[in-house]
Coordinates of C-alpha atoms in Angstrom, one line a residue:
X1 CA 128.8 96.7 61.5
X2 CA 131.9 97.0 59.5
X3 CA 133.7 96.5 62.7
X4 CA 132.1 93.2 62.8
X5 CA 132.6 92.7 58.8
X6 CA 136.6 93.0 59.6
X7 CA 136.7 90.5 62.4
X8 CA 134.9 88.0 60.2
X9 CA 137.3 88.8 57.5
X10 CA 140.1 87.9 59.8
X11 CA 138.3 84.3 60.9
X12 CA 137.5 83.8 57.7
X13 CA 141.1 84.1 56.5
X14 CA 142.4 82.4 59.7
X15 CA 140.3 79.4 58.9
X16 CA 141.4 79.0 55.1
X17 CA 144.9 79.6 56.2
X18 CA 144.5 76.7 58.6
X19 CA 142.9 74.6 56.5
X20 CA 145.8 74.9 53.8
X21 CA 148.1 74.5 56.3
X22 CA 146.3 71.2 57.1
X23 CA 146.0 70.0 53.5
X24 CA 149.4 70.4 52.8
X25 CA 150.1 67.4 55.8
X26 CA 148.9 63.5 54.6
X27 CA 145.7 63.4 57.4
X28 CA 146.5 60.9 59.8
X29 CA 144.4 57.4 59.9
X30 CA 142.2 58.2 62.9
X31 CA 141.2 62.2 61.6
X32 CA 138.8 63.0 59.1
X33 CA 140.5 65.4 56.6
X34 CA 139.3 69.0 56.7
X35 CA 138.4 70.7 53.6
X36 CA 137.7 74.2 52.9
X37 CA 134.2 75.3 51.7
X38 CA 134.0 75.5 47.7
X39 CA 132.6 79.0 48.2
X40 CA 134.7 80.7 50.5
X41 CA 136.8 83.0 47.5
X42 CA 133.8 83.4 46.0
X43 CA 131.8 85.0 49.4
X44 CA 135.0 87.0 49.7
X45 CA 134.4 88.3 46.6
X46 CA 131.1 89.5 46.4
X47 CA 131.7 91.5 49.8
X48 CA 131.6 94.6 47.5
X49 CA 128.8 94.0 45.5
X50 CA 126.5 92.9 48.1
X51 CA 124.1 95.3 50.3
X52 CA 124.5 95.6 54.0
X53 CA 122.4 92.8 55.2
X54 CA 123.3 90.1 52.7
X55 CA 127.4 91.1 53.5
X56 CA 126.8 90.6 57.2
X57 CA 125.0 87.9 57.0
X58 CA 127.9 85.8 54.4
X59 CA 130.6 86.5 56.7
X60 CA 128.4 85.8 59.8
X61 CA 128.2 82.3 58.0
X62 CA 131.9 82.2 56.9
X63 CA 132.9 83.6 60.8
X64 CA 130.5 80.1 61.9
X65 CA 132.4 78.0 59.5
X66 CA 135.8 79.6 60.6
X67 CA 134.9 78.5 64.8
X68 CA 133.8 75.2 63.1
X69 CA 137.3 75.2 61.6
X70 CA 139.4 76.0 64.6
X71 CA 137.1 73.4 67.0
X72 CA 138.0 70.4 64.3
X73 CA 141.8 71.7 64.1
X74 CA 142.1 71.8 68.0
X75 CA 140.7 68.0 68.4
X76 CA 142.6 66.9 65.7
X77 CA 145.3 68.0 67.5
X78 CA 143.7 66.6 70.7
X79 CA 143.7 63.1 69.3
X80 CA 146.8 63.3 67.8
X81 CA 148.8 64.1 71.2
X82 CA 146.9 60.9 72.9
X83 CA 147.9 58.6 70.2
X84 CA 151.3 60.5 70.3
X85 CA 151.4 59.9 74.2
X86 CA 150.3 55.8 73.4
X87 CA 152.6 55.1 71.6
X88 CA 155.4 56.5 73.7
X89 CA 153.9 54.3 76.7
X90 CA 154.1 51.3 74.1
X91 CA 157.4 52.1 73.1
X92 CA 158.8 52.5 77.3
X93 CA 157.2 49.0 77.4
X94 CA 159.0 47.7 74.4
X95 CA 162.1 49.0 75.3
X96 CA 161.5 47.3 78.9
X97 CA 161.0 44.1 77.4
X98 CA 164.4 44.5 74.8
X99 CA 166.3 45.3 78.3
X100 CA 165.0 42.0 79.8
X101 CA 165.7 40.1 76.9
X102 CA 169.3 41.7 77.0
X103 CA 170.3 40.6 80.1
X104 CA 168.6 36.6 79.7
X105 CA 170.9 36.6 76.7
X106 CA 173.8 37.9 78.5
X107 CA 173.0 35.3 81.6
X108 CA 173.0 32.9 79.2
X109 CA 176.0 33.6 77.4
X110 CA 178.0 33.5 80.4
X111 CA 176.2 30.4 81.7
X112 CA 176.9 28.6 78.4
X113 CA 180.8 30.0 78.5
X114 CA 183.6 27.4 78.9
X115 CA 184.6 29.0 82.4
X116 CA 181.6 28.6 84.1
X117 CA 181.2 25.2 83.0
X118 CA 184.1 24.6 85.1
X119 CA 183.1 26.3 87.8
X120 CA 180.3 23.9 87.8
X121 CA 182.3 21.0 87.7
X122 CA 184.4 22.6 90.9
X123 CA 181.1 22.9 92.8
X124 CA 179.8 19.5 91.9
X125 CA 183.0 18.2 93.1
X126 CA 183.2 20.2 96.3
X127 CA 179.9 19.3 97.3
X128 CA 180.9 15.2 96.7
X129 CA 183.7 16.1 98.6
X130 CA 181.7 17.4 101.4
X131 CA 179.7 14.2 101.4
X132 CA 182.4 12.2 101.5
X133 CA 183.6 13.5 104.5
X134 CA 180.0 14.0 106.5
X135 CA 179.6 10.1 105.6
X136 CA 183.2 9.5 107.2
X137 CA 182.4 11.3 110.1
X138 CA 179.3 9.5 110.3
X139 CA 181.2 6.3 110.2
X140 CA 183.0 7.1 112.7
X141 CA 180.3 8.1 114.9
X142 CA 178.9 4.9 114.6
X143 CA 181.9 3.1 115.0
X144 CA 182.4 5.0 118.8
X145 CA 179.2 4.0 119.3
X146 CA 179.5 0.7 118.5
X147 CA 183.0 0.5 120.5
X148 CA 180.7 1.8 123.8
X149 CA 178.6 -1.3 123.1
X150 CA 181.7 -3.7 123.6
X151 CA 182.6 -2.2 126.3
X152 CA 179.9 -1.1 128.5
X153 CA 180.9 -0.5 132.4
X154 CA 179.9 -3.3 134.5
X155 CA 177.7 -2.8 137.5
X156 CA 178.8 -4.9 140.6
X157 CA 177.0 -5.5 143.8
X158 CA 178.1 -5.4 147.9
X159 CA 180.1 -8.7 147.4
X160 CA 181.7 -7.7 144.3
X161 CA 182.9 -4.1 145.8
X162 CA 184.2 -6.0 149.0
X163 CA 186.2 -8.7 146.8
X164 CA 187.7 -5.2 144.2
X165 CA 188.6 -3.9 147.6
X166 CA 191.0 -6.6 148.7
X167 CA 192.0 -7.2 145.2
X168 CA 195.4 -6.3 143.4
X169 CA 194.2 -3.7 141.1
X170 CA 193.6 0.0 140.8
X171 CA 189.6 -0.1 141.1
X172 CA 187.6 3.1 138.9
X173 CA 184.1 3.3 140.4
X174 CA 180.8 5.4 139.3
X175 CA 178.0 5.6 142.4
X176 CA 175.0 6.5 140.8
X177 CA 171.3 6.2 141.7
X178 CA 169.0 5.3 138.4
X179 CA 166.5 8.2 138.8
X180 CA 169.2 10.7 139.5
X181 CA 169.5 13.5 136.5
X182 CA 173.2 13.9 136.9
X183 CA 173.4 10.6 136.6
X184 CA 171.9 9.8 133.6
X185 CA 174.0 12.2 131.8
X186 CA 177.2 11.4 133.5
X187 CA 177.4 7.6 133.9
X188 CA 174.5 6.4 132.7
X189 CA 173.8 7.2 128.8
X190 CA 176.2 5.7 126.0
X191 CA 177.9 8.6 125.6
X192 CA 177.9 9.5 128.8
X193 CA 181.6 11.0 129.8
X194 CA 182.3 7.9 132.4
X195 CA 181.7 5.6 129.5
X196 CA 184.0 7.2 127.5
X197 CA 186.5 7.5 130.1
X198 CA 186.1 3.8 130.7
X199 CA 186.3 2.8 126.8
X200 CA 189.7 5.5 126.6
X201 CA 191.0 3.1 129.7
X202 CA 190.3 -0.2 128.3
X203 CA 193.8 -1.4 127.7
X204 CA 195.0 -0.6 131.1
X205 CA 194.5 -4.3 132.5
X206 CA 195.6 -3.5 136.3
X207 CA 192.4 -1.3 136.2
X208 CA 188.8 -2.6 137.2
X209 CA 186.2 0.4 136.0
X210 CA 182.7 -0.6 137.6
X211 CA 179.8 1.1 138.7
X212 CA 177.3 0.5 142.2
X213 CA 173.9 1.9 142.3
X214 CA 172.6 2.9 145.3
X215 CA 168.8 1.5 144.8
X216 CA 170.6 -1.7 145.9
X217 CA 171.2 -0.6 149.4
X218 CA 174.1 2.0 151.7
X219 CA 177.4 2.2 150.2
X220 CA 179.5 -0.3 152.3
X221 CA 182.8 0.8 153.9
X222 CA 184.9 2.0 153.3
X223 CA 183.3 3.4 150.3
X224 CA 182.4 6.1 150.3
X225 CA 180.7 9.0 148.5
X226 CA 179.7 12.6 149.8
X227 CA 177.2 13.1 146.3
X228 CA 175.8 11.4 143.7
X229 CA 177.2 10.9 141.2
X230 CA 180.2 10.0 143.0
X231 CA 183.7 9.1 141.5
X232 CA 186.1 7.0 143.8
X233 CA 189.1 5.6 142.8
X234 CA 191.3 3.0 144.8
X235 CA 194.6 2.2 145.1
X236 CA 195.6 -1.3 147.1
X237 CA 197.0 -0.1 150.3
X238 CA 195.5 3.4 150.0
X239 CA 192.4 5.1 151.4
X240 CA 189.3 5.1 148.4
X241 CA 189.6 8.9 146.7
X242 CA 186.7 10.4 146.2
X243 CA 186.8 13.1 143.0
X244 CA 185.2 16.5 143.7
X245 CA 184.7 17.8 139.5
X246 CA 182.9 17.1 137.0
X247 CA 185.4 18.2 134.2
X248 CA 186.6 14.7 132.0
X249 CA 190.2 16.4 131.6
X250 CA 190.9 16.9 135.5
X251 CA 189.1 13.4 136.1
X252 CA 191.8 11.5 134.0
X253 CA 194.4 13.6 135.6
X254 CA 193.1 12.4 139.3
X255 CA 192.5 8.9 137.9
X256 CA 196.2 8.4 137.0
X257 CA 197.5 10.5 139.9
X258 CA 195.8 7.7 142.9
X259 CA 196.0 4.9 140.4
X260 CA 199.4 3.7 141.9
X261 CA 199.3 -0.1 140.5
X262 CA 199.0 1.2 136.8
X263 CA 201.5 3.8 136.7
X264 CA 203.1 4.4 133.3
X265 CA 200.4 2.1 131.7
X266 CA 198.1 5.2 130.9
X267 CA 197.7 6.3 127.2
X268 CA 198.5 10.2 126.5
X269 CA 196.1 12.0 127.3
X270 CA 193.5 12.9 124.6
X271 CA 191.9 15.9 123.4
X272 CA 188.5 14.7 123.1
X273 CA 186.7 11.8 124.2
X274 CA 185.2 9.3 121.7

């Protein structure tokens, strides 16, 4: 029993230790303030004077209200680390937010500075620029296309062929046959490169640029051509020429080579086609 005296003795004294220790800190809001009983120096004091049974039974209560003591300590403290641990996940959020505001102030700042309103002013004239020239280009385009239009390569018949034959001029021709693909994209669209090559020989007035298609009937002699389409040029006095390429560069170059009325009335030779 005294054994048992002793160890409420020391809860007893652990609990009004704690408590003090507590009432000297302002409680917080969200804790209800622990105070010590009224009685506990007094059942301290009458240890001595009481018998066995009433001692044991005093401390047994004052050992209870120690445990009781310790249990509302320890969730006090339990509440007061969640709250602790709150407000540090409200203040990592705050801070977030004072970072993000940070850096939209400093965007701002430099958007609003006098250096990148000039840079703004460079872009908005770059990209004019840029417009300027695509609608130039365009322009010109059209223009080529529109050229094409003036002069499109005429397409002659048997009679026609016979009479360029025993005429006095250089004579370019394009045999072709309408539902041919090679055709199609080498004589007979706009921009086909015979077109072109036609429009870039315009000027050279001792040379007749035609085309024959072969839905009309055989090639007469002495044309000839071994494919389709088939480039032939003819010289007065010389055998017709047929051209075995399909490159426009080596085509001119044939083209002024057998073109024996019109030499030195050829342009210089371009480096593109329009």
């Amino acid at each position: 029993v005294p054994a048992e005296i002793h160890s409420a003795m020391r809860w007893c004294s652990a609990w009004i230790a704690a408590v003090a220790a507590v009432g000297s800190v302002e409680d917080p809001p969200w804790a209800e303030p622990l105070t010590p009983p009224a009685n506990a120096a007094e059942i301290a004091k009458q240890a001595d004077t009481m018998d066995h049974n009433q001692a044991l039974a005093h401390y047994r209560r004052a050992l209870e209200e120690a445990q009781q003591g310790m249990k509302d300590a320890a969730t006090w403290a339990h509440d007061a680390r969640q709250h602790i641990g709150s407000a540090s996940a409200d203040l990592g959020v705050a801070l977030k937010r004072l970072r993000a505001v940070k850096q939209a102030h400093a965007k701002a700042t430099v958007a609003a500075s006098p250096d990148a309103g000039k840079e703004v002013e460079i872009a908005k004239e770059e990209a004019e620029d840029a417009k300027s020239v695509a609608k130039v280009e365009a322009e010109e385009v059209q223009e080529a296309k529109e050229e094409l239009d003036k002069y499109p390569v005429p397409d002659v018949n048997t009679q026609q062929l016979d009479a360029l034959y025993h005429g006095n001029k250089d004579v370019l021709i394009a045999f072709y046959a309408p539902w041919c693909r090679h055709c199609q994209q080498f004589v007979l669209k706009p921009d086909a490169s015979f077109n072109r090559i036609a429009r870039f020989l315009k000027e050279v007035d001792t040379l007749e640029v035609v085309r024959f298609s072969v839905a009309q009937g055989k090639i007469p002699e002495p044309w000839h051509a071994t494919f389709l389409p088939g480039i032939v040029v003819y010289s007065p006095g010389y055998e017709p020429q047929e051209y075995r390429g399909r490159d426009w560069t080596n085509l001119l170059k044939f083209i002024v080579d057998n073109s024996r009325k019109s030499t030195g009335k050829f342009p210089a030779m371009p480096t593109t086609l329009m």
